[in-house]
mmCIF file of C-alpha atoms and ligand atoms in Angstrom:
data_model
loop_
_atom_site.group_PDB
_atom_site.id
_atom_site.type_symbol
_atom_site.label_atom_id
_atom_site.label_comp_id
_atom_site.label_asym_id
_atom_site.label_seq_id
_atom_site.Cartn_x
_atom_site.Cartn_y
_atom_site.Cartn_z
ATOM 1 C CA UNK A 1 61.135 5.630 10.549
ATOM 2 C CA UNK A 2 63.875 3.015 10.872
ATOM 3 C CA UNK A 3 63.638 0.804 13.929
ATOM 4 C CA UNK A 4 66.304 -0.354 16.334
ATOM 5 C CA UNK A 5 67.321 -3.961 15.890
ATOM 6 C CA UNK A 6 69.101 -6.599 17.971
ATOM 7 C CA UNK A 7 72.308 -5.312 16.377
ATOM 8 C CA UNK A 8 71.820 -1.892 17.985
ATOM 9 C CA UNK A 9 71.557 -3.015 21.602
ATOM 10 C CA UNK A 10 73.674 -4.843 24.151
ATOM 11 C CA UNK A 11 72.002 -8.100 25.115
ATOM 12 C CA UNK A 12 74.889 -9.508 27.141
ATOM 13 C CA UNK A 13 73.650 -10.988 30.404
ATOM 14 C CA UNK A 14 70.059 -9.991 29.596
ATOM 15 C CA UNK A 15 66.963 -12.114 29.411
ATOM 16 C CA UNK A 16 65.229 -11.579 26.093
ATOM 17 C CA UNK A 17 61.611 -12.342 25.252
ATOM 18 C CA UNK A 18 61.689 -13.237 21.549
ATOM 19 C CA UNK A 19 58.388 -13.279 19.640
ATOM 20 C CA UNK A 20 58.656 -15.462 16.554
ATOM 21 C CA UNK A 21 56.248 -16.892 14.005
ATOM 22 C CA UNK A 22 56.721 -20.642 14.498
ATOM 23 C CA UNK A 23 53.265 -21.330 13.094
ATOM 24 C CA UNK A 24 54.619 -24.300 11.123
ATOM 25 C CA UNK A 25 52.778 -26.313 8.490
ATOM 26 C CA UNK A 26 51.815 -29.791 9.681
ATOM 27 C CA UNK A 27 50.663 -32.967 7.978
ATOM 28 C CA UNK A 28 46.862 -33.097 8.364
ATOM 29 C CA UNK A 29 46.909 -36.845 9.134
ATOM 30 C CA UNK A 30 49.918 -37.367 11.386
ATOM 31 C CA UNK A 31 50.264 -33.840 12.769
ATOM 32 C CA UNK A 32 54.023 -34.027 12.081
ATOM 33 C CA UNK A 33 55.794 -30.832 10.980
ATOM 34 C CA UNK A 34 55.836 -30.838 7.172
ATOM 35 C CA UNK A 35 57.510 -27.458 6.643
ATOM 36 C CA UNK A 36 59.737 -25.802 9.226
ATOM 37 C CA UNK A 37 60.931 -22.923 7.021
ATOM 38 C CA UNK A 38 59.286 -20.365 9.316
ATOM 39 C CA UNK A 39 61.445 -21.680 12.143
ATOM 40 C CA UNK A 40 64.618 -21.592 10.056
ATOM 41 C CA UNK A 41 64.023 -17.944 9.160
ATOM 42 C CA UNK A 42 64.386 -16.894 12.807
ATOM 43 C CA UNK A 43 67.480 -18.994 13.530
ATOM 44 C CA UNK A 44 69.849 -16.080 12.742
ATOM 45 C CA UNK A 45 68.180 -13.989 15.455
ATOM 46 C CA UNK A 46 68.312 -16.825 17.988
ATOM 47 C CA UNK A 47 71.960 -17.548 17.150
ATOM 48 C CA UNK A 48 72.872 -13.878 17.526
ATOM 49 C CA UNK A 49 71.195 -13.690 20.943
ATOM 50 C CA UNK A 50 73.006 -16.834 22.095
ATOM 51 C CA UNK A 51 76.354 -15.723 20.736
ATOM 52 C CA UNK A 52 76.055 -12.355 22.463
ATOM 53 C CA UNK A 53 75.289 -13.915 25.830
ATOM 54 C CA UNK A 54 71.539 -13.455 26.234
ATOM 55 C CA UNK A 55 69.143 -15.963 27.758
ATOM 56 C CA UNK A 56 66.259 -16.321 25.310
ATOM 57 C CA UNK A 57 62.597 -16.980 26.056
ATOM 58 C CA UNK A 58 60.785 -17.830 22.822
ATOM 59 C CA UNK A 59 57.111 -17.039 22.404
ATOM 60 C CA UNK A 60 54.988 -18.086 19.413
ATOM 61 C CA UNK A 61 51.483 -18.961 18.385
ATOM 62 C CA UNK A 62 50.647 -22.141 16.491
ATOM 63 C CA UNK A 63 47.359 -22.825 14.700
ATOM 64 C CA UNK A 64 44.047 -21.321 15.761
ATOM 65 C CA UNK A 65 43.272 -22.655 19.240
ATOM 66 C CA UNK A 66 40.976 -19.657 19.912
ATOM 67 C CA UNK A 67 42.042 -18.948 23.479
ATOM 68 C CA UNK A 68 41.849 -22.525 24.764
ATOM 69 C CA UNK A 69 44.397 -25.301 25.326
ATOM 70 C CA UNK A 70 44.154 -27.649 22.349
ATOM 71 C CA UNK A 71 46.453 -30.689 22.418
ATOM 72 C CA UNK A 72 47.250 -30.734 18.711
ATOM 73 C CA UNK A 73 48.455 -27.131 18.931
ATOM 74 C CA UNK A 74 50.907 -27.679 21.785
ATOM 75 C CA UNK A 75 54.446 -26.453 21.094
ATOM 76 C CA UNK A 76 55.950 -29.902 21.899
ATOM 77 C CA UNK A 77 56.949 -30.856 18.327
ATOM 78 C CA UNK A 78 58.082 -27.313 17.529
ATOM 79 C CA UNK A 79 60.239 -27.232 20.660
ATOM 80 C CA UNK A 80 61.783 -30.579 19.745
ATOM 81 C CA UNK A 81 62.482 -29.433 16.177
ATOM 82 C CA UNK A 82 64.095 -26.230 17.380
ATOM 83 C CA UNK A 83 66.317 -28.310 19.657
ATOM 84 C CA UNK A 84 67.401 -30.357 16.626
ATOM 85 C CA UNK A 85 68.025 -27.261 14.518
ATOM 86 C CA UNK A 86 70.148 -25.632 17.236
ATOM 87 C CA UNK A 87 71.728 -28.787 18.656
ATOM 88 C CA UNK A 88 70.554 -27.678 22.072
ATOM 89 C CA UNK A 89 68.091 -28.686 24.770
ATOM 90 C CA UNK A 90 65.194 -26.196 24.704
ATOM 91 C CA UNK A 91 63.726 -25.610 28.153
ATOM 92 C CA UNK A 92 59.957 -26.126 28.324
ATOM 93 C CA UNK A 93 58.872 -23.022 30.219
ATOM 94 C CA UNK A 94 55.108 -23.645 29.925
ATOM 95 C CA UNK A 95 53.034 -20.601 30.748
ATOM 96 C CA UNK A 96 52.887 -17.943 29.438
ATOM 97 C CA UNK A 97 51.728 -16.966 32.965
ATOM 98 C CA UNK A 98 52.345 -18.465 36.387
ATOM 99 C CA UNK A 99 55.073 -18.934 38.993
ATOM 100 C CA UNK A 100 56.588 -22.054 37.409
ATOM 101 C CA UNK A 101 57.142 -20.187 34.139
ATOM 102 C CA UNK A 102 58.648 -17.189 35.916
ATOM 103 C CA UNK A 103 61.020 -19.464 37.836
ATOM 104 C CA UNK A 104 62.011 -21.426 34.708
ATOM 105 C CA UNK A 105 62.748 -18.228 32.770
ATOM 106 C CA UNK A 106 64.436 -16.560 35.739
ATOM 107 C CA UNK A 107 66.921 -19.396 36.142
ATOM 108 C CA UNK A 108 68.046 -19.483 32.485
ATOM 109 C CA UNK A 109 71.778 -18.971 31.955
ATOM 110 C CA UNK A 110 73.435 -16.975 29.170
ATOM 111 C CA UNK A 111 73.114 -18.845 25.884
ATOM 112 C CA UNK A 112 70.203 -20.976 27.069
ATOM 113 C CA UNK A 113 66.883 -21.021 25.223
ATOM 114 C CA UNK A 114 63.409 -21.672 26.634
ATOM 115 C CA UNK A 115 60.071 -21.867 24.855
ATOM 116 C CA UNK A 116 56.679 -20.868 26.204
ATOM 117 C CA UNK A 117 53.496 -22.805 25.473
ATOM 118 C CA UNK A 118 51.351 -21.596 22.524
ATOM 119 C CA UNK A 119 50.509 -18.013 23.457
ATOM 120 C CA UNK A 120 47.109 -18.245 21.749
ATOM 121 C CA UNK A 121 45.978 -20.820 24.333
ATOM 122 C CA UNK A 122 45.495 -17.731 26.485
ATOM 123 C CA UNK A 123 42.371 -15.753 25.518
ATOM 124 C CA UNK A 124 44.128 -12.569 26.636
ATOM 125 C CA UNK A 125 46.617 -12.805 23.738
ATOM 126 C CA UNK A 126 44.343 -11.877 20.845
ATOM 127 C CA UNK A 127 42.382 -9.507 23.111
ATOM 128 C CA UNK A 128 45.666 -7.654 23.705
ATOM 129 C CA UNK A 129 44.870 -7.794 27.412
ATOM 130 C CA UNK A 130 47.234 -5.726 29.476
ATOM 131 C CA UNK A 131 47.497 -8.340 32.217
ATOM 132 C CA UNK A 132 49.036 -10.837 29.777
ATOM 133 C CA UNK A 133 51.382 -8.172 28.423
ATOM 134 C CA UNK A 134 52.555 -7.623 32.019
ATOM 135 C CA UNK A 135 52.942 -11.364 32.676
ATOM 136 C CA UNK A 136 55.095 -11.697 29.553
ATOM 137 C CA UNK A 137 57.165 -8.655 30.478
ATOM 138 C CA UNK A 138 57.978 -10.237 33.871
ATOM 139 C CA UNK A 139 59.888 -12.986 32.045
ATOM 140 C CA UNK A 140 62.564 -10.788 30.477
ATOM 141 C CA UNK A 141 64.533 -7.537 30.407
ATOM 142 C CA UNK A 142 64.110 -6.867 26.677
ATOM 143 C CA UNK A 143 61.592 -7.673 23.958
ATOM 144 C CA UNK A 144 62.671 -8.669 20.448
ATOM 145 C CA UNK A 145 59.997 -9.012 17.769
ATOM 146 C CA UNK A 146 60.945 -11.251 14.847
ATOM 147 C CA UNK A 147 57.348 -12.146 13.960
ATOM 148 C CA UNK A 148 56.720 -9.787 11.038
ATOM 149 C CA UNK A 149 53.873 -12.013 9.797
ATOM 150 C CA UNK A 150 51.774 -11.249 12.900
ATOM 151 C CA UNK A 151 52.885 -7.663 13.377
ATOM 152 C CA UNK A 152 49.703 -6.329 11.743
ATOM 153 C CA UNK A 153 47.829 -7.704 14.766
ATOM 154 C CA UNK A 154 47.769 -5.773 18.023
ATOM 155 C CA UNK A 155 48.113 -8.744 20.357
ATOM 156 C CA UNK A 156 49.607 -8.948 23.860
ATOM 157 C CA UNK A 157 52.773 -10.650 22.577
ATOM 158 C CA UNK A 158 53.263 -8.434 19.514
ATOM 159 C CA UNK A 159 52.292 -4.949 20.690
ATOM 160 C CA UNK A 160 51.090 -4.994 24.309
ATOM 161 C CA UNK A 161 54.290 -6.286 25.887
ATOM 162 C CA UNK A 162 56.286 -3.396 24.401
ATOM 163 C CA UNK A 163 54.567 -1.076 26.886
ATOM 164 C CA UNK A 164 56.548 -2.773 29.634
ATOM 165 C CA UNK A 165 59.860 -3.726 27.990
ATOM 166 C CA UNK A 166 62.273 -1.964 25.628
ATOM 167 C CA UNK A 167 61.401 -3.426 22.210
ATOM 168 C CA UNK A 168 63.577 -3.886 19.111
ATOM 169 C CA UNK A 169 63.357 -5.757 15.804
ATOM 170 C CA UNK A 170 64.846 -9.195 15.232
ATOM 171 C CA UNK A 171 66.906 -9.823 12.091
ATOM 172 C CA UNK A 172 64.017 -11.257 10.054
ATOM 173 C CA UNK A 173 61.748 -8.365 11.061
ATOM 174 C CA UNK A 174 64.524 -5.903 10.203
ATOM 175 C CA UNK A 175 64.984 -7.462 6.765
ATOM 176 C CA UNK A 176 61.246 -7.314 6.054
ATOM 177 C CA UNK A 177 61.044 -3.650 7.051
ATOM 178 C CA UNK A 178 64.155 -2.793 5.070
ATOM 179 C CA UNK A 179 63.110 -4.524 1.846
ATOM 180 C CA UNK A 180 59.421 -3.584 1.841
ATOM 181 C CA UNK A 181 60.462 -0.052 2.805
ATOM 182 C CA UNK A 182 62.982 0.079 -0.063
ATOM 183 C CA UNK A 183 60.349 -1.054 -2.525
ATOM 184 C CA UNK A 184 58.176 1.915 -1.576
ATOM 185 C CA UNK A 185 61.000 4.468 -1.603
ATOM 186 C CA UNK A 186 63.092 3.279 -4.503
ATOM 187 C CA UNK A 187 65.532 5.692 -6.119
ATOM 188 C CA UNK A 188 66.271 3.078 -8.771
ATOM 189 C CA UNK A 189 63.874 3.755 -11.628
ATOM 190 C CA UNK A 190 61.771 2.681 -13.306
ATOM 191 C CA UNK A 191 59.750 1.087 -10.532
ATOM 192 C CA UNK A 192 57.217 -1.409 -11.850
ATOM 193 C CA UNK A 193 54.348 -2.679 -9.693
ATOM 194 C CA UNK A 194 52.614 -5.869 -10.734
ATOM 195 C CA UNK A 195 49.222 -6.058 -9.044
ATOM 196 C CA UNK A 196 46.699 -8.870 -9.301
ATOM 197 C CA UNK A 197 44.653 -11.053 -6.985
ATOM 198 C CA UNK A 198 41.010 -11.872 -6.639
ATOM 199 C CA UNK A 199 39.191 -8.530 -6.352
ATOM 200 C CA UNK A 200 39.843 -4.819 -6.918
ATOM 201 C CA UNK A 201 38.194 -4.039 -3.602
ATOM 202 C CA UNK A 202 41.000 -6.021 -1.859
ATOM 203 C CA UNK A 203 43.664 -4.043 -3.685
ATOM 204 C CA UNK A 204 42.384 -0.476 -3.982
ATOM 205 C CA UNK A 205 44.398 0.568 -0.925
ATOM 206 C CA UNK A 206 47.531 -1.032 -2.349
ATOM 207 C CA UNK A 207 47.028 0.664 -5.723
ATOM 208 C CA UNK A 208 46.363 4.011 -4.060
ATOM 209 C CA UNK A 209 49.465 3.807 -1.908
ATOM 210 C CA UNK A 210 51.692 2.545 -4.735
ATOM 211 C CA UNK A 211 50.514 5.042 -7.360
ATOM 212 C CA UNK A 212 52.655 8.046 -6.327
ATOM 213 C CA UNK A 213 55.655 5.776 -5.705
ATOM 214 C CA UNK A 214 55.938 3.815 -8.947
ATOM 215 C CA UNK A 215 56.333 4.484 -12.665
ATOM 216 C CA UNK A 216 54.278 1.667 -14.129
ATOM 217 C CA UNK A 217 51.445 -0.535 -12.845
ATOM 218 C CA UNK A 218 50.674 -3.826 -14.564
ATOM 219 C CA UNK A 219 47.109 -4.973 -13.851
ATOM 220 C CA UNK A 220 46.091 -8.635 -13.692
ATOM 221 C CA UNK A 221 43.874 -11.003 -11.703
ATOM 222 C CA UNK A 222 40.195 -10.575 -10.998
ATOM 223 C CA UNK A 223 40.556 -6.794 -10.949
ATOM 224 C CA UNK A 224 41.280 -6.823 -14.690
ATOM 225 C CA UNK A 225 37.496 -6.961 -15.209
ATOM 226 C CA UNK A 226 37.026 -3.589 -13.486
ATOM 227 C CA UNK A 227 39.746 -2.027 -15.648
ATOM 228 C CA UNK A 228 38.205 -3.450 -18.823
ATOM 229 C CA UNK A 229 34.856 -1.999 -17.783
ATOM 230 C CA UNK A 230 36.580 1.329 -17.104
ATOM 231 C CA UNK A 231 37.849 1.274 -20.689
ATOM 232 C CA UNK A 232 34.295 0.811 -21.909
ATOM 233 C CA UNK A 233 34.603 -2.918 -22.634
ATOM 234 C CA UNK A 234 32.150 -5.533 -21.344
ATOM 235 C CA UNK A 235 34.544 -7.287 -18.966
ATOM 236 C CA UNK A 236 32.314 -10.362 -18.554
ATOM 237 C CA UNK A 237 29.837 -11.373 -15.849
ATOM 238 C CA UNK A 238 31.955 -10.724 -12.761
ATOM 239 C CA UNK A 239 30.274 -8.302 -10.402
ATOM 240 C CA UNK A 240 32.079 -4.971 -10.457
ATOM 241 C CA UNK A 241 30.899 -2.023 -8.368
ATOM 242 C CA UNK A 242 30.644 1.570 -9.574
ATOM 243 C CA UNK A 243 33.305 2.536 -7.007
ATOM 244 C CA UNK A 244 35.712 -0.011 -8.462
ATOM 245 C CA UNK A 245 35.122 1.202 -12.003
ATOM 246 C CA UNK A 246 35.607 4.817 -10.888
ATOM 247 C CA UNK A 247 38.900 3.940 -9.187
ATOM 248 C CA UNK A 248 40.079 2.126 -12.317
ATOM 249 C CA UNK A 249 39.052 5.050 -14.541
ATOM 250 C CA UNK A 250 41.013 7.468 -12.400
ATOM 251 C CA UNK A 251 44.134 5.318 -12.636
ATOM 252 C CA UNK A 252 43.810 5.028 -16.401
ATOM 253 C CA UNK A 253 43.385 8.798 -16.702
ATOM 254 C CA UNK A 254 46.498 9.600 -14.637
ATOM 255 C CA UNK A 255 49.646 10.081 -16.692
ATOM 256 C CA UNK A 256 51.845 8.791 -13.920
ATOM 257 C CA UNK A 257 52.053 6.021 -13.052
ATOM 258 C CA UNK A 258 51.305 4.487 -16.395
ATOM 259 C CA UNK A 259 48.683 1.778 -15.847
ATOM 260 C CA UNK A 260 48.692 -1.113 -18.295
ATOM 261 C CA UNK A 261 45.682 -3.395 -18.639
ATOM 262 C CA UNK A 262 45.423 -6.711 -20.503
ATOM 263 C CA UNK A 263 45.109 -6.809 -24.305
ATOM 264 C CA UNK A 264 44.014 -10.432 -24.254
ATOM 265 C CA UNK A 265 42.539 -12.567 -21.506
ATOM 266 C CA UNK A 266 41.744 -16.192 -20.703
ATOM 267 C CA UNK A 267 38.064 -16.637 -19.889
ATOM 268 C CA UNK A 268 35.723 -19.431 -18.786
ATOM 269 C CA UNK A 269 31.990 -19.710 -18.266
ATOM 270 C CA UNK A 270 32.284 -20.881 -14.639
ATOM 271 C CA UNK A 271 34.699 -20.385 -11.757
ATOM 272 C CA UNK A 272 35.696 -24.056 -11.529
ATOM 273 C CA UNK A 273 38.754 -26.292 -11.671
ATOM 274 C CA UNK A 274 37.318 -28.138 -14.666
ATOM 275 C CA UNK A 275 36.173 -25.074 -16.652
ATOM 276 C CA UNK A 276 37.318 -24.975 -20.267
ATOM 277 C CA UNK A 277 39.534 -21.972 -20.965
ATOM 278 C CA UNK A 278 39.311 -19.782 -24.061
ATOM 279 C CA UNK A 279 41.524 -16.929 -25.175
ATOM 280 C CA UNK A 280 39.804 -13.723 -26.276
ATOM 281 C CA UNK A 281 40.827 -10.127 -27.028
ATOM 282 C CA UNK A 282 40.234 -7.864 -24.019
ATOM 283 C CA UNK A 283 37.445 -5.970 -25.796
ATOM 284 C CA UNK A 284 35.590 -9.191 -26.704
ATOM 285 C CA UNK A 285 34.999 -10.866 -23.350
ATOM 286 C CA UNK A 286 31.617 -12.627 -23.679
ATOM 287 C CA UNK A 287 29.005 -11.264 -21.258
ATOM 288 C CA UNK A 288 28.428 -14.727 -19.796
ATOM 289 C CA UNK A 289 32.079 -15.448 -18.989
ATOM 290 C CA UNK A 290 34.665 -14.677 -16.310
ATOM 291 C CA UNK A 291 38.176 -13.302 -16.828
ATOM 292 C CA UNK A 292 40.432 -15.848 -15.089
ATOM 293 C CA UNK A 293 43.906 -15.030 -16.443
ATOM 294 C CA UNK A 294 45.827 -12.607 -18.629
ATOM 295 C CA UNK A 295 46.582 -13.885 -22.142
ATOM 296 C CA UNK A 296 49.967 -14.553 -23.807
ATOM 297 C CA UNK A 297 50.122 -11.217 -25.693
ATOM 298 C CA UNK A 298 49.590 -9.404 -22.384
ATOM 299 C CA UNK A 299 52.169 -11.627 -20.667
ATOM 300 C CA UNK A 300 54.771 -10.721 -23.236
ATOM 301 C CA UNK A 301 53.991 -6.989 -23.077
ATOM 302 C CA UNK A 302 54.156 -7.111 -19.257
ATOM 303 C CA UNK A 303 57.417 -9.093 -19.460
ATOM 304 C CA UNK A 304 58.957 -6.316 -21.587
ATOM 305 C CA UNK A 305 57.999 -3.720 -18.962
ATOM 306 C CA UNK A 306 59.405 -5.944 -16.228
ATOM 307 C CA UNK A 307 62.676 -6.350 -18.159
ATOM 308 C CA UNK A 308 63.175 -2.544 -18.124
ATOM 309 C CA UNK A 309 62.559 -2.181 -14.378
ATOM 310 C CA UNK A 310 65.148 -1.461 -11.691
ATOM 311 C CA UNK A 311 62.674 -2.119 -8.876
ATOM 312 C CA UNK A 312 59.773 -4.558 -9.086
ATOM 313 C CA UNK A 313 56.997 -4.893 -6.531
ATOM 314 C CA UNK A 314 54.687 -7.853 -7.004
ATOM 315 C CA UNK A 315 51.457 -8.437 -5.159
ATOM 316 C CA UNK A 316 48.693 -10.712 -6.405
ATOM 317 C CA UNK A 317 48.686 -13.498 -9.010
ATOM 318 C CA UNK A 318 47.702 -12.631 -12.606
ATOM 319 C CA UNK A 319 45.109 -15.408 -12.736
ATOM 320 C CA UNK A 320 43.666 -18.382 -10.891
ATOM 321 C CA UNK A 321 47.097 -20.008 -10.765
ATOM 322 C CA UNK A 322 45.802 -22.911 -8.670
ATOM 323 C CA UNK A 323 44.176 -24.314 -11.851
ATOM 324 C CA UNK A 324 46.672 -25.079 -14.656
ATOM 325 C CA UNK A 325 44.578 -23.668 -17.515
ATOM 326 C CA UNK A 326 44.617 -20.248 -15.782
ATOM 327 C CA UNK A 327 48.215 -20.299 -14.487
ATOM 328 C CA UNK A 328 50.029 -19.127 -17.636
ATOM 329 C CA UNK A 329 50.009 -15.396 -16.933
ATOM 330 C CA UNK A 330 51.249 -15.762 -13.369
ATOM 331 C CA UNK A 331 54.033 -18.101 -14.487
ATOM 332 C CA UNK A 332 55.108 -15.747 -17.280
ATOM 333 C CA UNK A 333 55.257 -12.760 -14.952
ATOM 334 C CA UNK A 334 57.153 -14.741 -12.293
ATOM 335 C CA UNK A 335 59.670 -15.896 -14.914
ATOM 336 C CA UNK A 336 60.081 -12.352 -16.250
ATOM 337 C CA UNK A 337 60.803 -10.985 -12.770
ATOM 338 C CA UNK A 338 63.222 -13.828 -12.031
ATOM 339 C CA UNK A 339 65.070 -13.142 -15.308
ATOM 340 C CA UNK A 340 65.643 -9.455 -14.603
ATOM 341 C CA UNK A 341 69.078 -9.487 -12.957
ATOM 342 C CA UNK A 342 69.471 -5.699 -12.665
ATOM 343 C CA UNK A 343 66.299 -5.158 -10.637
ATOM 344 C CA UNK A 344 65.529 -5.495 -6.968
ATOM 345 C CA UNK A 345 62.401 -7.634 -6.722
ATOM 346 C CA UNK A 346 60.112 -7.651 -3.722
ATOM 347 C CA UNK A 347 57.114 -9.942 -3.346
ATOM 348 C CA UNK A 348 54.302 -9.352 -0.840
ATOM 349 C CA UNK A 349 51.109 -11.312 -0.263
ATOM 350 C CA UNK A 350 50.450 -14.878 0.856
ATOM 351 C CA UNK A 351 49.327 -16.321 -2.477
ATOM 352 C CA UNK A 352 52.013 -14.525 -4.445
ATOM 353 C CA UNK A 353 54.743 -15.868 -2.166
ATOM 354 C CA UNK A 354 53.214 -19.327 -2.593
ATOM 355 C CA UNK A 355 53.489 -19.038 -6.398
ATOM 356 C CA UNK A 356 57.165 -18.036 -6.217
ATOM 357 C CA UNK A 357 57.819 -20.915 -3.827
ATOM 358 C CA UNK A 358 55.907 -23.456 -5.984
ATOM 359 C CA UNK A 359 57.811 -22.397 -9.084
ATOM 360 C CA UNK A 360 61.116 -22.844 -7.255
ATOM 361 C CA UNK A 361 62.063 -19.215 -7.962
ATOM 362 C CA UNK A 362 62.552 -17.884 -4.438
ATOM 363 C CA UNK A 363 66.336 -17.611 -4.811
ATOM 364 C CA UNK A 364 65.874 -15.483 -7.936
ATOM 365 C CA UNK A 365 63.875 -12.831 -6.082
ATOM 366 C CA UNK A 366 65.569 -10.275 -3.862
ATOM 367 C CA UNK A 367 62.951 -10.582 -1.134
ATOM 368 C CA UNK A 368 59.848 -12.717 -0.713
ATOM 369 C CA UNK A 369 57.992 -11.436 2.320
ATOM 370 C CA UNK A 370 56.987 -13.935 5.001
ATOM 371 C CA UNK A 371 54.058 -11.739 5.970
ATOM 372 C CA UNK A 372 50.900 -12.397 3.942
ATOM 373 C CA UNK A 373 48.424 -9.989 5.520
ATOM 374 C CA UNK A 374 51.209 -7.993 7.163
ATOM 375 C CA UNK A 375 53.004 -7.319 3.871
ATOM 376 C CA UNK A 376 49.722 -6.321 2.255
ATOM 377 C CA UNK A 377 49.016 -3.811 5.036
ATOM 378 C CA UNK A 378 52.570 -2.505 4.713
ATOM 379 C CA UNK A 379 52.052 -1.968 0.967
ATOM 380 C CA UNK A 380 48.766 -0.222 1.809
ATOM 381 C CA UNK A 381 50.775 2.254 3.867
ATOM 382 C CA UNK A 382 49.219 1.200 7.155
ATOM 383 C CA UNK A 383 51.130 1.372 10.394
ATOM 384 C CA UNK A 384 51.584 -2.153 11.757
ATOM 385 C CA UNK A 385 50.936 -2.227 15.544
ATOM 386 C CA UNK A 386 53.764 -4.722 16.217
ATOM 387 C CA UNK A 387 56.194 -2.478 14.321
ATOM 388 C CA UNK A 388 54.979 0.875 15.647
ATOM 389 C CA UNK A 389 55.938 -0.120 19.221
ATOM 390 C CA UNK A 390 59.570 -0.841 18.351
ATOM 391 C CA UNK A 391 62.090 1.823 19.381
ATOM 392 C CA UNK A 392 63.001 4.279 16.609
ATOM 393 C CA UNK A 393 66.593 4.369 15.619
HETATM 394 P P1 ADP B 401 47.926 -12.297 -2.144
HETATM 395 O O1 ADP B 401 47.566 -13.333 -1.094
HETATM 396 O O2 ADP B 401 49.237 -12.576 -2.776
HETATM 397 O O3 ADP B 401 47.771 -10.887 -1.619
HETATM 398 P P2 ADP B 401 45.261 -12.330 -3.205
HETATM 399 O O4 ADP B 401 44.826 -12.970 -1.936
HETATM 400 O O5 ADP B 401 44.838 -10.957 -3.478
HETATM 401 O O6 ADP B 401 46.873 -12.439 -3.318
HETATM 402 O O7 ADP B 401 44.793 -13.154 -4.449
HETATM 403 C C1 ADP B 401 45.074 -14.511 -4.598
HETATM 404 C C2 ADP B 401 43.916 -15.226 -5.213
HETATM 405 O O8 ADP B 401 43.422 -14.504 -6.329
HETATM 406 C C3 ADP B 401 44.316 -16.577 -5.734
HETATM 407 O O9 ADP B 401 43.666 -17.560 -4.972
HETATM 408 C C4 ADP B 401 43.838 -16.570 -7.184
HETATM 409 O O10 ADP B 401 43.200 -17.765 -7.566
HETATM 410 C C5 ADP B 401 42.850 -15.448 -7.204
HETATM 411 N N1 ADP B 401 42.677 -14.876 -8.536
HETATM 412 C C6 ADP B 401 43.640 -14.452 -9.367
HETATM 413 N N2 ADP B 401 43.114 -14.035 -10.532
HETATM 414 C C7 ADP B 401 41.783 -14.195 -10.436
HETATM 415 C C8 ADP B 401 40.694 -13.951 -11.304
HETATM 416 N N3 ADP B 401 40.891 -13.466 -12.524
HETATM 417 N N4 ADP B 401 39.449 -14.234 -10.869
HETATM 418 C C9 ADP B 401 39.270 -14.725 -9.625
HETATM 419 N N5 ADP B 401 40.253 -14.985 -8.754
HETATM 420 C C10 ADP B 401 41.503 -14.734 -9.159
HETATM 421 MG MG1 MG B 402 45.733 -13.684 -0.114
#
């Protein structure tokens, strides 16, 4: 069901509580912000609220303070950076609870922006405690959720607060829901799903949910071993459960979607950065080795399938891309997707987004989701608590 967004409501003269994901990356030594892209992605929502005459109270988490005040996770640097990005003084509203915070938020004028202290300093946030949801609701007239990446968590500031305030999607949230939704309901065929990652057990739900929605599934990553076993090949020494093999067998037996498994794979005797890589046919994986990437013949067959696609969904690297000798398959697949100009391409998953980013290909993809775990749960067909509470259109 489509959700109402900030574009569907009148925010003029209203106070808006805006949940964002400003969980920025910081330099481990200096603590300085090293990557503020998460902040930049919510600027359109903030600018819209300002332009349309709302007073905005920003709420975010930062790091893992585990319900306690931790100095290095204060919002101070984030607040300062937001001020620079907007060319505006951001009011430090403290809180999230207490009279001073209520007064600071209550006295904001149209167009002004305030920021609360790290909401995860309060143990009630992750417990989704109703009393915090109520405290947050007291600060505003409307709730806007732009934090797709935390919307799979039922926390006070993502789900709870929507019990007490009308709740709509921010522009980033709306884009995530639109693009991930499109990927799962594509009328443009063929739809090709590229699925990899560390283990089949992590991805069974994704495969199950994608199967009736796609035409072709290209299998890579650690789960390749289970598919090789399902075909009656050795598959190497990786532990594969009977359930995983059964799931793989079922997929191979189904006519639609067509499931392709590697013809050749890159193997090593140990799971280590320094392991020597060797290329073997998929039916000749030595019993004492691990499948750590798809091989070049597989990459080129997968690339041909990708070239024919009109919609491409990618979740999970094809190999251990962090180590150069096992990165070839992931790179080839990323390049193939980037080269297909007729297809819509949607990437979900934290590691997969990282690969696209590292390869400098983000602009060549239609949508790279900002939600690691959240995008995975979306592709699994789960209802995300922070999305479910938003008003239906
Ligand atoms: P995402 O975060 O995009 O959903 P996953 O978390 O499922 O992706 O998988 C990412 C991890 O999978 C990477 O760290 C990568 O090294 C690992 N991986 C990929 N292929 C293999 C493999 N053949 N064996 C073990 N690990 C693998
Ligand atoms: Mg991951």
